[in-house]
N, CA, C and O atoms as a MOPAC input file, in Angstrom:
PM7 MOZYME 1SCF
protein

 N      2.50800 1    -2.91700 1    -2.80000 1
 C      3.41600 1    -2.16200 1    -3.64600 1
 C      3.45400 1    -2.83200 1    -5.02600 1
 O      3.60000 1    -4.05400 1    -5.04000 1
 N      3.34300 1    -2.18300 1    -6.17000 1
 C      3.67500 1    -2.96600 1    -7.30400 1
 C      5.24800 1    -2.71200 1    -7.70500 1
 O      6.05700 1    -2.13300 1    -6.98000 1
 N      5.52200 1    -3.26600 1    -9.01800 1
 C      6.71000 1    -3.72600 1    -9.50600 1
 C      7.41400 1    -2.16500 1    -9.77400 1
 O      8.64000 1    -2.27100 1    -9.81500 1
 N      7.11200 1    -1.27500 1    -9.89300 1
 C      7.36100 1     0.48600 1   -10.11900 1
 C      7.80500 1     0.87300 1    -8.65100 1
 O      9.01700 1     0.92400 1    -8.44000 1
 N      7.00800 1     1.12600 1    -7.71100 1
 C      6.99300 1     1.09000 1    -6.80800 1
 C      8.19700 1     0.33600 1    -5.74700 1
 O      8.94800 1     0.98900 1    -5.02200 1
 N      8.18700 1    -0.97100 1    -5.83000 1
 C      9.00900 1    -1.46800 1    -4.90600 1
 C     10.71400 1    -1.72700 1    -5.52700 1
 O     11.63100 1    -2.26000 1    -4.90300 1
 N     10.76400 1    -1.08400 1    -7.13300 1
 C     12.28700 1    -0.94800 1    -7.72200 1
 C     12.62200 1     0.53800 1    -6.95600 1
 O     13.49900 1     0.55200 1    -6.09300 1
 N     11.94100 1     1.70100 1    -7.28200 1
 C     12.31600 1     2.96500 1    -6.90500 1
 C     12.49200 1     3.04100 1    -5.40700 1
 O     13.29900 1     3.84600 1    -4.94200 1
 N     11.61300 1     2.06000 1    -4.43900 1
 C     12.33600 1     2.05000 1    -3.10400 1
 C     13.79900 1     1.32700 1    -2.98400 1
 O     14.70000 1     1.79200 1    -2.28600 1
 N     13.91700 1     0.15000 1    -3.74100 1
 C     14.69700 1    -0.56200 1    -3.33300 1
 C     16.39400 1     0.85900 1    -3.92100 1
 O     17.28400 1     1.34100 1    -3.22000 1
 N     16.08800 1     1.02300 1    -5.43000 1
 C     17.03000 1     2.08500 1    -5.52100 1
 C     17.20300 1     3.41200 1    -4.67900 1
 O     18.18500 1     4.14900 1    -4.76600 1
 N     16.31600 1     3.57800 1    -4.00500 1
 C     16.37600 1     4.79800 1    -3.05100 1
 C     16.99000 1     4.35700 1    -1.54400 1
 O     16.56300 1     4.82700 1    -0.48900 1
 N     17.79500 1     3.62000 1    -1.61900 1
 C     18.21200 1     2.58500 1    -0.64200 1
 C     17.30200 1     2.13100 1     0.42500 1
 O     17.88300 1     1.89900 1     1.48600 1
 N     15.98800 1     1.93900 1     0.42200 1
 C     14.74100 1     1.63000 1     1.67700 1
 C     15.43400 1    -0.17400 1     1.91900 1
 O     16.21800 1    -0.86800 1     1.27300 1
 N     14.75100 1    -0.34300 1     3.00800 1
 C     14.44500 1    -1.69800 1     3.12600 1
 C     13.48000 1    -2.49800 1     2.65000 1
 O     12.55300 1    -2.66400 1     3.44200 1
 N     13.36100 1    -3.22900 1     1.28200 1
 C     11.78200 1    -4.02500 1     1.19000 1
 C     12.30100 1    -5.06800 1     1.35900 1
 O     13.43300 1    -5.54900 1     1.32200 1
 N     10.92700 1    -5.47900 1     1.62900 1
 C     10.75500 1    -6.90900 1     2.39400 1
 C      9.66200 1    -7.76600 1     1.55100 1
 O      8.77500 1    -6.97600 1     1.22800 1
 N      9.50100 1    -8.49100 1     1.28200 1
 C      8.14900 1    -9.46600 1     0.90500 1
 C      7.60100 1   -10.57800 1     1.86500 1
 O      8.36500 1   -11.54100 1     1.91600 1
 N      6.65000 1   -10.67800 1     2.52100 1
 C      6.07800 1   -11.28800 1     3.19100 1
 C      6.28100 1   -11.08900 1     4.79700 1
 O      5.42700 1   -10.93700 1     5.67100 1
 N      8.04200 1   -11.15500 1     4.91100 1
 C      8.41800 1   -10.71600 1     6.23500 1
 C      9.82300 1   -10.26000 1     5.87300 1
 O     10.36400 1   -10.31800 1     4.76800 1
 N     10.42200 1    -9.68600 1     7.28800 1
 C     11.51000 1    -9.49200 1     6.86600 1
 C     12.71500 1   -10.54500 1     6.82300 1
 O     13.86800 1   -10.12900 1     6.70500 1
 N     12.43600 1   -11.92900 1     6.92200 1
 C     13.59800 1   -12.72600 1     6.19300 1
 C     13.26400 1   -12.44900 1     5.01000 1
 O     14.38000 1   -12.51000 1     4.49500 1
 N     12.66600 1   -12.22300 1     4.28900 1
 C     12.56100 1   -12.28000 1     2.45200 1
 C     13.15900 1   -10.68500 1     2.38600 1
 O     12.26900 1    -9.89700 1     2.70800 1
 N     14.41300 1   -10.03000 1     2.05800 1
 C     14.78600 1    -8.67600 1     2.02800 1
 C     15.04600 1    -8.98800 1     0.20700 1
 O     15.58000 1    -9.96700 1    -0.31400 1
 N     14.38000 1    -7.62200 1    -0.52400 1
 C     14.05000 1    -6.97200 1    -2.01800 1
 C     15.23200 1    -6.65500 1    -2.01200 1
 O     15.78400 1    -6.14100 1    -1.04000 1
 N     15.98200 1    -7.01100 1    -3.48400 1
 C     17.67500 1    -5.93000 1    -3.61100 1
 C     18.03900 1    -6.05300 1    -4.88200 1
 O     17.52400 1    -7.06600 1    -5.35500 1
 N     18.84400 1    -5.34700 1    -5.82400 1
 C     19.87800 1    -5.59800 1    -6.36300 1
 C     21.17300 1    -5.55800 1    -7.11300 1
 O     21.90600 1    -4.60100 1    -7.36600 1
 N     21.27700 1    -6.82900 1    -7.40600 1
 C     22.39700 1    -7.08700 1    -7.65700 1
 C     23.58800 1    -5.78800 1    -8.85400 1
 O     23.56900 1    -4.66600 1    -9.36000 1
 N     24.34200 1    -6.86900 1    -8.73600 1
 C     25.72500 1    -5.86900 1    -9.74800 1
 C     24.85100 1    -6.22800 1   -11.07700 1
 O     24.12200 1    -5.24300 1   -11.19400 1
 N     24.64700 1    -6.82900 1   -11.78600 1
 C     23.71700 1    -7.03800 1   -12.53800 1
 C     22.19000 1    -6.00200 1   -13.19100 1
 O     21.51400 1    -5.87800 1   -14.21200 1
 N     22.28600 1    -5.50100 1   -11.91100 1
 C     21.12200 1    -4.82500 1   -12.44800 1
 C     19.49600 1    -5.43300 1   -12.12500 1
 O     18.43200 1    -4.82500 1   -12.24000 1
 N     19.77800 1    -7.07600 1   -11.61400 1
 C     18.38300 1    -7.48400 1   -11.18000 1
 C     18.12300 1    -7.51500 1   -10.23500 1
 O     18.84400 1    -7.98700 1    -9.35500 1
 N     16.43000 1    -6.78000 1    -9.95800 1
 C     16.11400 1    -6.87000 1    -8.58700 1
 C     15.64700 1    -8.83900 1    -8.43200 1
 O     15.19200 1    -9.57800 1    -9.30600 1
 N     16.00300 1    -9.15300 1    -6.97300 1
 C     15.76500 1   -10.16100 1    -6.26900 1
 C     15.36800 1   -10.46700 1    -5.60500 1
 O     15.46700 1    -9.56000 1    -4.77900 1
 N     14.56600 1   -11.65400 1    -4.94000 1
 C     14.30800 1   -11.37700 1    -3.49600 1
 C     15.26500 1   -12.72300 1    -3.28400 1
 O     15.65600 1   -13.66600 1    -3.97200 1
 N     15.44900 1   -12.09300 1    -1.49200 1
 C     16.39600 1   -13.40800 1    -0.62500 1
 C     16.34000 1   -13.56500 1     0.31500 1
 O     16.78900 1   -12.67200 1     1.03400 1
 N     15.75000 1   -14.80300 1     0.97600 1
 C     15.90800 1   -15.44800 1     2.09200 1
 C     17.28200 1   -15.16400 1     2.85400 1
 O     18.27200 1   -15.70700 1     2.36300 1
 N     17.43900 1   -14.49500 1     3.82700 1
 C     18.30000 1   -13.70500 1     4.73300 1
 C     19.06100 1   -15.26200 1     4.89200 1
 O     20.03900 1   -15.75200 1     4.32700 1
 N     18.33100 1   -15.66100 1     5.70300 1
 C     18.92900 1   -16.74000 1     6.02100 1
 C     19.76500 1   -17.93800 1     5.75600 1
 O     20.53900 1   -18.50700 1     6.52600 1
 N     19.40700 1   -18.27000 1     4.27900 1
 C     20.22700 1   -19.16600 1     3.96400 1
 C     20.36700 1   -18.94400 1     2.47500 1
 O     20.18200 1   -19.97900 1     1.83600 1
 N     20.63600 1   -17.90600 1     1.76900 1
 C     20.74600 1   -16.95300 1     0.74100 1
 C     20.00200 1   -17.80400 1    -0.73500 1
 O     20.46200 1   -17.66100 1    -1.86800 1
 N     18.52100 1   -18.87100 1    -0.33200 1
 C     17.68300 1   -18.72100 1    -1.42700 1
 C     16.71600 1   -17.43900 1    -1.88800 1
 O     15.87400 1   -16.67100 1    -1.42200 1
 N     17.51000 1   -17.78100 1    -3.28200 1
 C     17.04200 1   -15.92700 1    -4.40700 1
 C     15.59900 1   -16.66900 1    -5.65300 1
 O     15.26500 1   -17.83700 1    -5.85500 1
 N     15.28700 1   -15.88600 1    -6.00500 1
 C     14.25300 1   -16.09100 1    -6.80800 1
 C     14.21700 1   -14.50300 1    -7.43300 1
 O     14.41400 1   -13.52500 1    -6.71100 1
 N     13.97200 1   -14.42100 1    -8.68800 1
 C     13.48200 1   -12.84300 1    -9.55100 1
 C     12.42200 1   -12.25500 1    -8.68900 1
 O     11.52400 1   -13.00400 1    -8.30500 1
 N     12.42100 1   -11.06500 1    -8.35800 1
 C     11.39500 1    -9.71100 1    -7.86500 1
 C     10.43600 1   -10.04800 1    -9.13400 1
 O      9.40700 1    -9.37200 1    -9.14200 1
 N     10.57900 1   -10.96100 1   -10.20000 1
 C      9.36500 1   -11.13100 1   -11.22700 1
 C      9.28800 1   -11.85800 1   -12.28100 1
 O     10.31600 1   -12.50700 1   -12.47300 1
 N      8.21800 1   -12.05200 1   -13.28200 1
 C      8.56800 1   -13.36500 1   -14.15400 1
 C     10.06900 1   -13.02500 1   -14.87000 1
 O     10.94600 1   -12.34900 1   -14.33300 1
 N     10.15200 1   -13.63300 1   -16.16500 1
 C     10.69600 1   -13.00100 1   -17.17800 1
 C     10.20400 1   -11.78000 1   -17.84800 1
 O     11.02800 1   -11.01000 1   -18.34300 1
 N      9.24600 1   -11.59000 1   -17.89600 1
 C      8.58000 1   -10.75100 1   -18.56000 1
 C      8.83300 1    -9.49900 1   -18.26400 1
 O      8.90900 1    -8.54500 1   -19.03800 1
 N      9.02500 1    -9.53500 1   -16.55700 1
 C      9.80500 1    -8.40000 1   -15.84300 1
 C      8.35100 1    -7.43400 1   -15.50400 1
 O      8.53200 1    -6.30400 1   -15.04900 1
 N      7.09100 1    -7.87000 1   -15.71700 1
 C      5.89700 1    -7.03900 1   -15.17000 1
 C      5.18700 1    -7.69400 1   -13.76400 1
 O      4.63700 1    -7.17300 1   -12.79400 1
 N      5.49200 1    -9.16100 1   -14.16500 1
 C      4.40100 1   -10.10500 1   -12.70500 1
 C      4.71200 1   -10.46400 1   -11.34200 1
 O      4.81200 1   -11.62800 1   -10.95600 1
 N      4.81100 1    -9.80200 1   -10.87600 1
 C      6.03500 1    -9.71200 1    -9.11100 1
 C      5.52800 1   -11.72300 1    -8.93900 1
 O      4.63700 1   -12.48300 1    -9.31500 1
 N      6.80000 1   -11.75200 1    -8.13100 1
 C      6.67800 1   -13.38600 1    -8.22000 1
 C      6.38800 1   -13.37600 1    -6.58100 1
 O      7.01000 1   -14.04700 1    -5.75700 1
 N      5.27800 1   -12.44100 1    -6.29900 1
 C      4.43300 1   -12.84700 1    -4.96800 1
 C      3.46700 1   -11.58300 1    -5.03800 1
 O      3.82400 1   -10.54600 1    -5.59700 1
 N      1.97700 1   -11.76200 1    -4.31800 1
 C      1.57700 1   -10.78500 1    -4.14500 1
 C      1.71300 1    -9.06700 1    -3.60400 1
 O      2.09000 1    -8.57700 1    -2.53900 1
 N      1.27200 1    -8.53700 1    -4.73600 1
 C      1.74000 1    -6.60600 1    -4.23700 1
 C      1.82900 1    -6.40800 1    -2.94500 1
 O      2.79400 1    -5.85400 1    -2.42000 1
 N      0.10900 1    -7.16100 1    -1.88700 1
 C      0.19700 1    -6.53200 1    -0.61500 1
 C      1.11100 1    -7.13700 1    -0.01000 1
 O      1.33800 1    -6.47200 1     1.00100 1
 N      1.87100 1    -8.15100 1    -0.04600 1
 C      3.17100 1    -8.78400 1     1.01300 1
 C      4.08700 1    -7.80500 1     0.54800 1
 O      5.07400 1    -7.91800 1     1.27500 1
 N      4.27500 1    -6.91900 1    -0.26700 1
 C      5.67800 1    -6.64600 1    -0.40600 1
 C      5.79300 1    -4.94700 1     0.62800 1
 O      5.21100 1    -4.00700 1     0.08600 1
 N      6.36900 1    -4.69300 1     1.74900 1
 C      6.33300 1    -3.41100 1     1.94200 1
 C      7.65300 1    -3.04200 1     2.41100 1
 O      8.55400 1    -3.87200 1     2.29300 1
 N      7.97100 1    -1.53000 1     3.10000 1
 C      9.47800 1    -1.22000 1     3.32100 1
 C      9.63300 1    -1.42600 1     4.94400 1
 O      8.81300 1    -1.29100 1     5.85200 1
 N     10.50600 1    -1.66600 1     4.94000 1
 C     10.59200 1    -1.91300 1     6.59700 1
 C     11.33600 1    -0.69800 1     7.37700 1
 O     12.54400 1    -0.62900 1     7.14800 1
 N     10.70900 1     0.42900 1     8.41000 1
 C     11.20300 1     2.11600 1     9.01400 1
 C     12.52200 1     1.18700 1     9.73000 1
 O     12.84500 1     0.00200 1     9.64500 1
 N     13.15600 1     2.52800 1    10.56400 1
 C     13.80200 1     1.62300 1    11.55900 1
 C     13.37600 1     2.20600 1    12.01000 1
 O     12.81700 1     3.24400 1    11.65500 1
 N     13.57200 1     1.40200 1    13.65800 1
 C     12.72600 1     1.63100 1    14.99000 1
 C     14.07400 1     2.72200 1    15.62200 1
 O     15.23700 1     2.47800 1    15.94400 1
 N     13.23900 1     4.01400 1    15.60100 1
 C     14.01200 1     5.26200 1    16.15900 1
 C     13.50500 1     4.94900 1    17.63400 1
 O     14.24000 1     5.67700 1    18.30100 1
 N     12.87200 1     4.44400 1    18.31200 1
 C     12.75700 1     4.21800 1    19.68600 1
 C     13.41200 1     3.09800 1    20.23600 1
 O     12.97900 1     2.70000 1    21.31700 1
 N     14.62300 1     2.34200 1    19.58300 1
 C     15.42800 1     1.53900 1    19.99700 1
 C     16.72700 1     2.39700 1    20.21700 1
 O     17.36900 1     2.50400 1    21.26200 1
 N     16.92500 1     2.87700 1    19.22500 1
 C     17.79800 1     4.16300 1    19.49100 1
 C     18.44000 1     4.65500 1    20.74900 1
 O     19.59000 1     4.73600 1    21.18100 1
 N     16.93400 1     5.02400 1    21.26600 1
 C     16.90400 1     6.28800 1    22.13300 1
 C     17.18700 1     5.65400 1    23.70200 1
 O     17.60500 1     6.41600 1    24.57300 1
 N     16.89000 1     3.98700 1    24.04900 1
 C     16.77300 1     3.63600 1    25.03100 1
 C     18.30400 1     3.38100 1    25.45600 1
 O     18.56900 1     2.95300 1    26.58000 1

């Protein structure tokens, strides 16, 4: 996903993720997207300053479905 791409999911309320899903894409009141370690709430910028260079590779970043067959059981 590039930097276009993984803002318009994150505003379309999806789940992104980068690398796995402890790293969950979001943001803030601010206005900046972030990424954050679920776990112990280290954040880093969705990108440089520059606001074009995702601060990890495109292919790690994707949306995570939910599992409609957990649902159902």
């Amino acid at each position: 996903m590039n930097v276009a791409e993984i803002k318009a999911a994150v505003d379309a309320g999806k789940s992104v993720h980068w690398a796995n899903e402890g790293y969950r894409v979001h943001r803030d009141g601010l206005g900046q997207y972030l990424i954050t370690f679920v776990r112990n709430g280290s954040t880093i910028g969705l990108t440089d300053r520059s606001g074009h260079r995702l601060n990890g590779a495109e292919a790690d970043f994707f949306i995570s479905e939910p599992d409609h067959g957990a649902a159902a059981s």
